[in-house]
Coordinates of C-alpha atoms and ligand atoms in Angstrom, one line a residue:
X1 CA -91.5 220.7 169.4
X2 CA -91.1 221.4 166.0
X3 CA -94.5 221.4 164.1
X4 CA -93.0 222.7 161.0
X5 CA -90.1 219.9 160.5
X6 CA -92.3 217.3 162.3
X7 CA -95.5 217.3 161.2
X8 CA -98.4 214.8 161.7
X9 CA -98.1 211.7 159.3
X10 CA -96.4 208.6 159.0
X11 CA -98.1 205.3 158.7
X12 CA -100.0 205.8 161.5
X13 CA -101.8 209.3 160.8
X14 CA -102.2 209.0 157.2
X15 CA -104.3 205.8 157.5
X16 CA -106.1 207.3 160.4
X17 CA -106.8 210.3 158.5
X18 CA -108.6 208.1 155.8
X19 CA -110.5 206.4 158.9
X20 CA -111.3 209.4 160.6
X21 CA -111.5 212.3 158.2
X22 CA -109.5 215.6 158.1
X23 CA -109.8 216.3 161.9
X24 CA -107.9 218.4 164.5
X25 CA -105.7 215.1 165.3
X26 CA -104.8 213.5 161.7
X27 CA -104.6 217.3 160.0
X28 CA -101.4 218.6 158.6
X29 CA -99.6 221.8 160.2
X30 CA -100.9 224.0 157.4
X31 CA -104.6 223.7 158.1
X32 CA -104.0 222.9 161.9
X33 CA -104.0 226.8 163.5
X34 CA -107.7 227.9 162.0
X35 CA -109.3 223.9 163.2
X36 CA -107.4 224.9 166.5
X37 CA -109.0 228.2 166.9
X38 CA -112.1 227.0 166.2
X39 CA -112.4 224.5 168.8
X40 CA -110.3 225.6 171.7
X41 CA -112.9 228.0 173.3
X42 CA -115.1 224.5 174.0
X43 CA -112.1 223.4 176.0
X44 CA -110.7 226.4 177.8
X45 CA -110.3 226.4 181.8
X46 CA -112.9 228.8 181.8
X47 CA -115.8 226.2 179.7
X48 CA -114.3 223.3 181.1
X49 CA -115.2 224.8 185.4
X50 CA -119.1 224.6 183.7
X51 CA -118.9 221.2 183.1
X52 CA -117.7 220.0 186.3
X53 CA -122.1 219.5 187.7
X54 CA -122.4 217.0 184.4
X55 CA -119.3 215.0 185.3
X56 CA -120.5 214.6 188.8
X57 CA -123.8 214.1 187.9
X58 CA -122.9 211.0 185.8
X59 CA -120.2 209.4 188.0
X60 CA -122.3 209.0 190.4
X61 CA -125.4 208.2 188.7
X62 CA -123.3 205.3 187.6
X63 CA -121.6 204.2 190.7
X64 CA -124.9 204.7 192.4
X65 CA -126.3 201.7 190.1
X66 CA -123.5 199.0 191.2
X67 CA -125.1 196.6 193.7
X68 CA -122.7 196.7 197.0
X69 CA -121.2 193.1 197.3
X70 CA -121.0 192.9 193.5
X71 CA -118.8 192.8 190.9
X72 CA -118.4 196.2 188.1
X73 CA -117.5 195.9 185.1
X74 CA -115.0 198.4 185.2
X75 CA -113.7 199.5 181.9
X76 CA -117.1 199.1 180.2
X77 CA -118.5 201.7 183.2
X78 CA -115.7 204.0 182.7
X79 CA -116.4 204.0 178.6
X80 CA -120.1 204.0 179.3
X81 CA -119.2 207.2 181.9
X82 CA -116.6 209.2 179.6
X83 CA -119.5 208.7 176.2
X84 CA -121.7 209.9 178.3
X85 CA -119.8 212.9 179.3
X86 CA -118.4 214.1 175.9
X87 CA -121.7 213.4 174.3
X88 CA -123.0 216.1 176.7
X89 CA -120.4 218.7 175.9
X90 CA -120.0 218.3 172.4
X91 CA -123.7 217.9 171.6
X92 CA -125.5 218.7 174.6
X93 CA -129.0 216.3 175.2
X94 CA -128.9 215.5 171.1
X95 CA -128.3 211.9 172.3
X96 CA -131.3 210.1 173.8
X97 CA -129.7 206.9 176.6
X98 CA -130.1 203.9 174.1
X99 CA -128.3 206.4 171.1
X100 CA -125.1 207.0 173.4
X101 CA -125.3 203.6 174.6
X102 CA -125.1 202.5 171.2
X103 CA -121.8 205.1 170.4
X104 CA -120.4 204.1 173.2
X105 CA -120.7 200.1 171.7
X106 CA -119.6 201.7 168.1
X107 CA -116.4 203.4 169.8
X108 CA -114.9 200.4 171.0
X109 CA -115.3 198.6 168.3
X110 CA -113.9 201.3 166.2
X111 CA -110.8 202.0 168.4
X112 CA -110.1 198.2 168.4
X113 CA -109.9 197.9 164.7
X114 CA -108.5 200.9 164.0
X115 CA -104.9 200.0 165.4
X116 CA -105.0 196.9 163.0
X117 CA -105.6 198.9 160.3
X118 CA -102.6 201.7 160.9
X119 CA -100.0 198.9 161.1
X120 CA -101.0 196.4 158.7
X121 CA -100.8 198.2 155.4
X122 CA -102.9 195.5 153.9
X123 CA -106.3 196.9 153.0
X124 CA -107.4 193.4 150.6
X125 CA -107.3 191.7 154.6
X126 CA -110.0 194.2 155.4
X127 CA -112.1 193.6 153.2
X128 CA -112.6 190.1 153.5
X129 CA -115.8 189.1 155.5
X130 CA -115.0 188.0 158.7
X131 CA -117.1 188.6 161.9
X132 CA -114.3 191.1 163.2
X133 CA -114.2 193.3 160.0
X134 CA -118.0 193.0 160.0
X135 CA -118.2 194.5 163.4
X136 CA -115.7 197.3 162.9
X137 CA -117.2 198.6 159.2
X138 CA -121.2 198.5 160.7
X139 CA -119.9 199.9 163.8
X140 CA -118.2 202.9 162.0
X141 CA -120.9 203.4 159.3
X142 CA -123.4 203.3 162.4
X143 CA -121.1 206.4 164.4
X144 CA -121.4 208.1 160.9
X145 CA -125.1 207.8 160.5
X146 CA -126.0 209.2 163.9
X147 CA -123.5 211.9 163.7
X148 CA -125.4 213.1 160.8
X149 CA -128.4 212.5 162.0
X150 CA -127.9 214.9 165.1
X151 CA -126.3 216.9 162.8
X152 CA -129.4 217.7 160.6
X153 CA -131.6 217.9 163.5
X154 CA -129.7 220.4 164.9
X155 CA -130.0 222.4 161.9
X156 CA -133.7 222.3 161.7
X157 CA -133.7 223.6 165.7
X158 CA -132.7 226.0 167.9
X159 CA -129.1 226.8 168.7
X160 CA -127.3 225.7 171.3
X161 CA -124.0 226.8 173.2
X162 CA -122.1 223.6 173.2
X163 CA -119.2 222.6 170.5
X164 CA -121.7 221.3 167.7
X165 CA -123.1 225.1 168.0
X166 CA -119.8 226.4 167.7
X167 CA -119.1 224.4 164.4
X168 CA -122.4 224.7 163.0
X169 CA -121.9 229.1 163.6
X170 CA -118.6 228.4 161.6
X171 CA -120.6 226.6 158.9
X172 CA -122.5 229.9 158.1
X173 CA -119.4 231.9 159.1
X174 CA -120.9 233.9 162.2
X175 CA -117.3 234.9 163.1
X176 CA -114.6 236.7 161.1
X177 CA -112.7 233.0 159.8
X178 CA -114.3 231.8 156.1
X179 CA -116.6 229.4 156.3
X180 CA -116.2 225.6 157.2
X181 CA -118.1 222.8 155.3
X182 CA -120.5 220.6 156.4
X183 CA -117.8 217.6 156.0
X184 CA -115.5 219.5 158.1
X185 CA -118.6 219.4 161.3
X186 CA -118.8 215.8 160.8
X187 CA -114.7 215.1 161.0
X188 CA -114.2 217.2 163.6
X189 CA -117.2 215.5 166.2
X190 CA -116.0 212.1 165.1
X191 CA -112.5 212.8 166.1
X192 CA -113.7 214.6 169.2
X193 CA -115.4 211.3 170.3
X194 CA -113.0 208.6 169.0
X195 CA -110.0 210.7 171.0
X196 CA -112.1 211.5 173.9
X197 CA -113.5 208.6 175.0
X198 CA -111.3 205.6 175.1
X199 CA -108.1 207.7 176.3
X200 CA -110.5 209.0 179.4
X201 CA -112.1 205.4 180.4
X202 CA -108.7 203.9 180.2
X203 CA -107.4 206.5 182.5
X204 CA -109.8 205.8 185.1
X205 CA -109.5 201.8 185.2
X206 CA -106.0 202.1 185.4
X207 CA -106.6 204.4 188.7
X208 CA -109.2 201.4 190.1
X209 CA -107.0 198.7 189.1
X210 CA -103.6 200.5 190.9
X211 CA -105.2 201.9 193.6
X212 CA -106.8 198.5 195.2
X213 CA -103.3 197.1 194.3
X214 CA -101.6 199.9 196.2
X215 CA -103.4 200.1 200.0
X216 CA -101.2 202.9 201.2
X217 CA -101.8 204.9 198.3
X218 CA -105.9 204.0 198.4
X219 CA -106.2 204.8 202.1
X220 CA -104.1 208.7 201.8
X221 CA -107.0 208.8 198.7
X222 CA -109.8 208.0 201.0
X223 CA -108.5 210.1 203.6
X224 CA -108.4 213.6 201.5
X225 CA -111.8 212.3 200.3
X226 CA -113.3 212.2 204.0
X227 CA -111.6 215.5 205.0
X228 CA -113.4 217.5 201.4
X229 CA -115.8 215.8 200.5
X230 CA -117.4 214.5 204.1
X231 CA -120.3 212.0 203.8
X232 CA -119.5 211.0 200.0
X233 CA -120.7 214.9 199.3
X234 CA -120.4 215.6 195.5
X235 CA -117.6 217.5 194.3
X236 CA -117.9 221.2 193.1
X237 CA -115.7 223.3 191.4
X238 CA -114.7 225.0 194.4
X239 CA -113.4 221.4 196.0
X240 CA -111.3 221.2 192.8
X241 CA -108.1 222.8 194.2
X242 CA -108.5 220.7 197.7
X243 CA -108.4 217.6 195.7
X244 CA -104.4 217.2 196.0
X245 CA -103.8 213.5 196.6
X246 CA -107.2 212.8 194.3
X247 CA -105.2 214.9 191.3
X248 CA -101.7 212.7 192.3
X249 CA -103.3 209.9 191.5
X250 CA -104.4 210.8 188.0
X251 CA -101.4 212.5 187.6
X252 CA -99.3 208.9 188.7
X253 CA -101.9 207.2 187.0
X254 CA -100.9 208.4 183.7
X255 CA -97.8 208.8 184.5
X256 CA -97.8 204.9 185.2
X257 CA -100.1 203.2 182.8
X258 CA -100.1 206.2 180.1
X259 CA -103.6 205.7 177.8
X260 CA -101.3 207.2 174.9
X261 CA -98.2 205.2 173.9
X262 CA -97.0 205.7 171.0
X263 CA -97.7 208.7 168.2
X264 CA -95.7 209.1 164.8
X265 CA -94.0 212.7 162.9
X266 CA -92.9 212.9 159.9
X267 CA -89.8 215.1 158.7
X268 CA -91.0 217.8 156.1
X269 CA -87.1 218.5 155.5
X270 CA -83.9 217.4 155.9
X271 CA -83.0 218.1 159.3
X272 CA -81.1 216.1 163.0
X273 CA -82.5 214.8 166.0
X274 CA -80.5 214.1 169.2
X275 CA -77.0 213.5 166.8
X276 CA -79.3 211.6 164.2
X277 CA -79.6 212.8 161.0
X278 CA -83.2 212.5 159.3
X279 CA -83.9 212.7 155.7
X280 CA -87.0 214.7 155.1
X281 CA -90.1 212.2 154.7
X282 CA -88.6 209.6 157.4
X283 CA -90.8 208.9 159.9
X284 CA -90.3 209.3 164.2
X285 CA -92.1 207.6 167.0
X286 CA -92.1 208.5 170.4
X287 CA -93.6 207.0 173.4
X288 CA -95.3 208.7 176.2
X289 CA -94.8 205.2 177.5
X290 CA -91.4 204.9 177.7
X291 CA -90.6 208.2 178.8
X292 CA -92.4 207.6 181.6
X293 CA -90.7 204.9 182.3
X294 CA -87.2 206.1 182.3
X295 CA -85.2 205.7 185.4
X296 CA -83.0 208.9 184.9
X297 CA -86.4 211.2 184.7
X298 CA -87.8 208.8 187.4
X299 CA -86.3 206.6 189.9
X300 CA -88.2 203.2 190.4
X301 CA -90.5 203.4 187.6
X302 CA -92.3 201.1 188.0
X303 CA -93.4 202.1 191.1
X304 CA -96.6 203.9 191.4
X305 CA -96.3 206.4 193.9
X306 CA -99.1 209.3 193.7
X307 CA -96.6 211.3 196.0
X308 CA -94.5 211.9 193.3
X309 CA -96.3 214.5 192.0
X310 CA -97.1 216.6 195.7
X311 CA -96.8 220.3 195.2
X312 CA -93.4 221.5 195.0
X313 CA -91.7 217.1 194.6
X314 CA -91.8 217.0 190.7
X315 CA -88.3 218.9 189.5
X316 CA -88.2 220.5 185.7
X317 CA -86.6 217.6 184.3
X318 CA -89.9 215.5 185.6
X319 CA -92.5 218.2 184.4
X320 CA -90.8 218.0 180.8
X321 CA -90.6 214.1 180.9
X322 CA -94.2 213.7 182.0
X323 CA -96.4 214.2 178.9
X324 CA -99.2 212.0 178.7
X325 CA -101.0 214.8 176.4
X326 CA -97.9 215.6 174.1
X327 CA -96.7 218.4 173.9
X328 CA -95.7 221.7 171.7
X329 CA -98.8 223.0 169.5
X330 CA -100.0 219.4 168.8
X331 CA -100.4 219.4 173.1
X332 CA -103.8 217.4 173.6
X333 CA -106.6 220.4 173.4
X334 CA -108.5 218.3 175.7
X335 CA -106.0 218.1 178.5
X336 CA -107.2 220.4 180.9
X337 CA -110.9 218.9 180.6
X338 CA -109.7 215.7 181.0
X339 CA -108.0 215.7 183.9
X340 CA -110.5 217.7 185.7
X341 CA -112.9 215.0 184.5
X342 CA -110.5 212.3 185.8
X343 CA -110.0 213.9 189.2
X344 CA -113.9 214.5 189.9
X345 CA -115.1 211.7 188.8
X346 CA -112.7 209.3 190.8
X347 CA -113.7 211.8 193.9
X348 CA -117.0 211.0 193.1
X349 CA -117.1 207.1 192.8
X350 CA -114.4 206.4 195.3
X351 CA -116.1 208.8 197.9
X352 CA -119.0 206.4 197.8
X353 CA -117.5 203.0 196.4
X354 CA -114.1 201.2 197.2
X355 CA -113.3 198.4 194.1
X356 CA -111.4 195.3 194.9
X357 CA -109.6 193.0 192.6
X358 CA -111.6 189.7 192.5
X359 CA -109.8 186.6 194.1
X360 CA -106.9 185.8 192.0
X361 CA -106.7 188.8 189.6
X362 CA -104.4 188.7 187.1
X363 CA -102.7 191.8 186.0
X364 CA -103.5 192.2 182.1
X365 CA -100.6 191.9 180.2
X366 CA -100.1 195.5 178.3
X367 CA -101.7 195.0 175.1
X368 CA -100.9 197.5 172.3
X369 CA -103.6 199.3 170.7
X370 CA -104.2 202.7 169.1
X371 CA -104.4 203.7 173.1
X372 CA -103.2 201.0 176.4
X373 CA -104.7 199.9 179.6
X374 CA -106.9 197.4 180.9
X375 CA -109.6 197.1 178.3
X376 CA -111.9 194.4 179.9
X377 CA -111.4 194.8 184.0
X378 CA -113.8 193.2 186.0
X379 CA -114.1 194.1 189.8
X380 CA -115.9 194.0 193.2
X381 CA -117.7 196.8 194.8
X382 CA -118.5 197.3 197.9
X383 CA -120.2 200.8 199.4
X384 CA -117.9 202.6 201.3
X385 CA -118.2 204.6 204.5
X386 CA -115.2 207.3 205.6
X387 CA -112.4 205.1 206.6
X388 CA -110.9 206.4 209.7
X389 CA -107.1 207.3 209.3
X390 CA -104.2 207.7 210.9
X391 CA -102.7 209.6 207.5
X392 CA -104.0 213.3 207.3
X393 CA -105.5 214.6 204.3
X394 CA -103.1 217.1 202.6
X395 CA -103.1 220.2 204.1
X396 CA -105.7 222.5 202.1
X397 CA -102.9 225.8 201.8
X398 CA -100.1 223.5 199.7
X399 CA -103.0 223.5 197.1
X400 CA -103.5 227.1 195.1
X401 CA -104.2 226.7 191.5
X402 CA -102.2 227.8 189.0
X403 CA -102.3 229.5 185.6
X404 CA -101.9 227.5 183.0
X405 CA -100.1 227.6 179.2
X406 CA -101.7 224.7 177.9
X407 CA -99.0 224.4 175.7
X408 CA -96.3 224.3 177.7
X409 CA -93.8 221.6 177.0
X410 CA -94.5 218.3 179.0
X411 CA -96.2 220.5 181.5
X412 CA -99.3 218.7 181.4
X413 CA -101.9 220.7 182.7
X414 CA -102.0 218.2 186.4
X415 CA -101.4 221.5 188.6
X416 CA -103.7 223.6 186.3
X417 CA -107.1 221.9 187.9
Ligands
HEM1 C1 -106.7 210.9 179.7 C2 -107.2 211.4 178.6 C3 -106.5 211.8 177.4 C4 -105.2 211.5 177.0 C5 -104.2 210.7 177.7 C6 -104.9 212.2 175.7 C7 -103.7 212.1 175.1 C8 -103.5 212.8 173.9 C9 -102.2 212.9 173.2 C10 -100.9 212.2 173.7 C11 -102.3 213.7 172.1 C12 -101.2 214.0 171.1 C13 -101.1 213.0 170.0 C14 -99.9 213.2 169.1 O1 -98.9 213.7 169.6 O2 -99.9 212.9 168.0 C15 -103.7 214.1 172.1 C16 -104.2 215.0 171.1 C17 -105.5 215.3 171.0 N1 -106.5 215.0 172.0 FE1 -106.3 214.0 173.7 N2 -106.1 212.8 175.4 C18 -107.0 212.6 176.3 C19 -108.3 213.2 176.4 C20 -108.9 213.9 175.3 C21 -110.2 214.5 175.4 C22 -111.2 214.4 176.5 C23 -110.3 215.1 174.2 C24 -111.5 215.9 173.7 C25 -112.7 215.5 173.6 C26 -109.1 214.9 173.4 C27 -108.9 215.4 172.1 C28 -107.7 215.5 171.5 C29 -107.5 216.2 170.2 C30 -108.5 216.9 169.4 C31 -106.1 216.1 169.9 C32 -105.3 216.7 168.8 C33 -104.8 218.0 169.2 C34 -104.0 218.8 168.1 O3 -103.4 218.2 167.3 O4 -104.1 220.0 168.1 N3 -108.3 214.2 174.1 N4 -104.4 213.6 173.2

């Protein structure tokens, strides 16, 4: 929680800073506050309510498509579904179908060999032409060339309020900050789409895959859905706070099977953590993952149990443990966007669609990666119509929104929708 003693770095960030430029993620402390500033309005509770019709829109454009009685491709729908949806905030309709189709294809590739290439510090290995380091160097020259592209082409037209008009204004300096470069643009909408999308598609395979593994849990979900959202109605932003059990289940979901696992600081002084003292330069991990899974902040945890996080169950020591989006002033600036995204969109398809593990499923072994979760899960859909229930929905009045510090420690932003 100390930026200044613990700053980014470490094996990890410096080699994704060479991958990924001098982004919000990968950027030291010192320049951190002004890239910050710059891109928070795009992501504030107030900006993220306006993008709640272009999440709904896509979800269930998507689900819409999958032929009842056959099987989804999940993941690949849920990274086809979160592109999609950050193309549209950070660059509006700059992206024509077969372009985002083809980031989407260029952002797993990426994200799969970028992991590789943070902990092998071999870089001759990369270099050498196999298929695998073929497909990641095309597929990241690729994301570069259309990001420029839409870059110049947005310079040669009309403005637009989105977050590519934001830094374009802060190219020529509109506001009272000196100018950025054009460089600057470029790192900042790659890292915007490399942290955006895999994180949010993981998220919501993980909810598919536990829910059909969890009945109990799946039919309290369906129940709230038929209470709010009768006759697989679309959410608005108005159902947001009536969404309770849909929100516990994100909320367990990362919790659970956390996209984010493991992140790296390094010590910019001499200095003592917990009874250990650190020389200044070594580097710390810590793991979302294992916190989560830490029977004194949470009993059975391997247990996934949306109920855990009803109004009024989770106790401090939970909200500080729970911190799938960090924490501190490095706190994931997309945290309240995604979960909102998370919530409507898995109100959207599972109002209209229940998945089902095909016969004799295997859970995927965890697999690390620069993010975790099932990266290639397959399942069966079938259209759904409201499921009469013996459980009630929660009761509308437990759920008042609340104000939200986005950068509250391990408060992470789950009761801020
Ligand atoms: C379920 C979805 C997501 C999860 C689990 C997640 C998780 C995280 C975590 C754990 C961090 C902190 C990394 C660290 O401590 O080193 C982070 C940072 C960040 N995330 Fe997310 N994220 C998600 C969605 C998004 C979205 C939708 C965006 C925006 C498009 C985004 C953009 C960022 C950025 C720019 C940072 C760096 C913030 C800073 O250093 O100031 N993330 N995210």
């Amino acid at each position: 929680m100390d930026p200044h003693t613990f700053d980014k770095g470490g094996p990890l960030y410096d080699r994704l800073g060479k991958l990924m430029g001098d982004g919000l993620v990968t950027c030291r402390q010192a320049t951190h506050r002004d890239k910050r500033r710059l891109l928070q309005p795009g992501f504030r509770p107030s900006h993220v309510a306006a993008y709640t019709d272009l999440v709904t829109e896509e979800a269930a454009a998507l689900c819409d498509a999958w032929p009842a009685g056959g099987t989804v491709p999940v993941t690949e729908a849920m990274t086809t579904l979160s592109t999609r949806v950050i193309s549209r905030v950070l660059l509006s309709d700059s992206l024509d179908d077969p372009t985002t189709a083809e980031v989407r294809d260029c952002l797993t590739d990426v994200v799969r060999g970028l992991f590789v290439r943070t902990v092998v510090p071999i870089d001759a290995l990369f270099r050498l032409p196999t298929p695998a380091n073929r497909r990641y160097r095309n597929a990241l020259s690729r994301l570069h060339t259309i990001i420029d592209a839409v870059i110049a082409e947005r310079r040669r037209g009309a403005d637009r309020d989105d977050v590519l008009g934001t830094l374009l204004a802060a190219t020529r300096a509109d506001g009272a900050a000196a100018p950025i470069s054009g460089q600057e643009v470029h790192d900042h909408l790659i890292t915007l789409l490399l942290t955006g999308v895999e994180t949010q598609a993981l998220c919501l395979a993980s909810a598919f895959s536990l829910l059909a593994r969890h009945p109990e849990a799946e039919r309290r979900l369906y129940a709230e859905l038929d209470a709010v959202l009768p006759g697989g109605r679309r959410p608005g932003p108005d159902d947001l706070p009536h969404l309770v059990q849909t929100r516990c289940v994100v909320s367990e979901t990362l919790r659970h099977s956390s996209p984010g696992w493991l992140f790296t600081r390094v010590t910019t002084r001499d200095t003592e953590l917990a009874g250990c003292r650190l020389p200044e330069g070594a580097t710390v991990l810590y793991s979302p993952y294992l916190l989560h899974h830490d029977p004194s902040s949470f009993p059975d945890p391997e247990r996934f149990d949306p109920d855990r996080w009803l109004p009024g169950r989770p106790t401090a020591e939970q909200r500080r443990a729970m911190m799938p989006f960090s924490a501190g002033n490095r706190k994931c600036i997309g945290d309240e966007f995604a979960m909102v995204e998370a919530v409507l969109a898995l109100a959207t398809i599972a109002g209209r669609r229940r998945l089902r593990h095909l016969p004799g499923h295997v859970e995927e072994k965890p697999r690390p990666g620069i993010t975790m979760g099932p990266r290639s899960l397959v399942m069966a859909c079938a259209s759904r119509s409201a499921t009469p229930s013996a459980v009630p929905a929660t009761p509308r009045a437990t759920a008042a929104p609340r104000a939200s510090d986005s950068r509250t420690a391990g408060d992470h932003g789950v009761h801020n929708t």
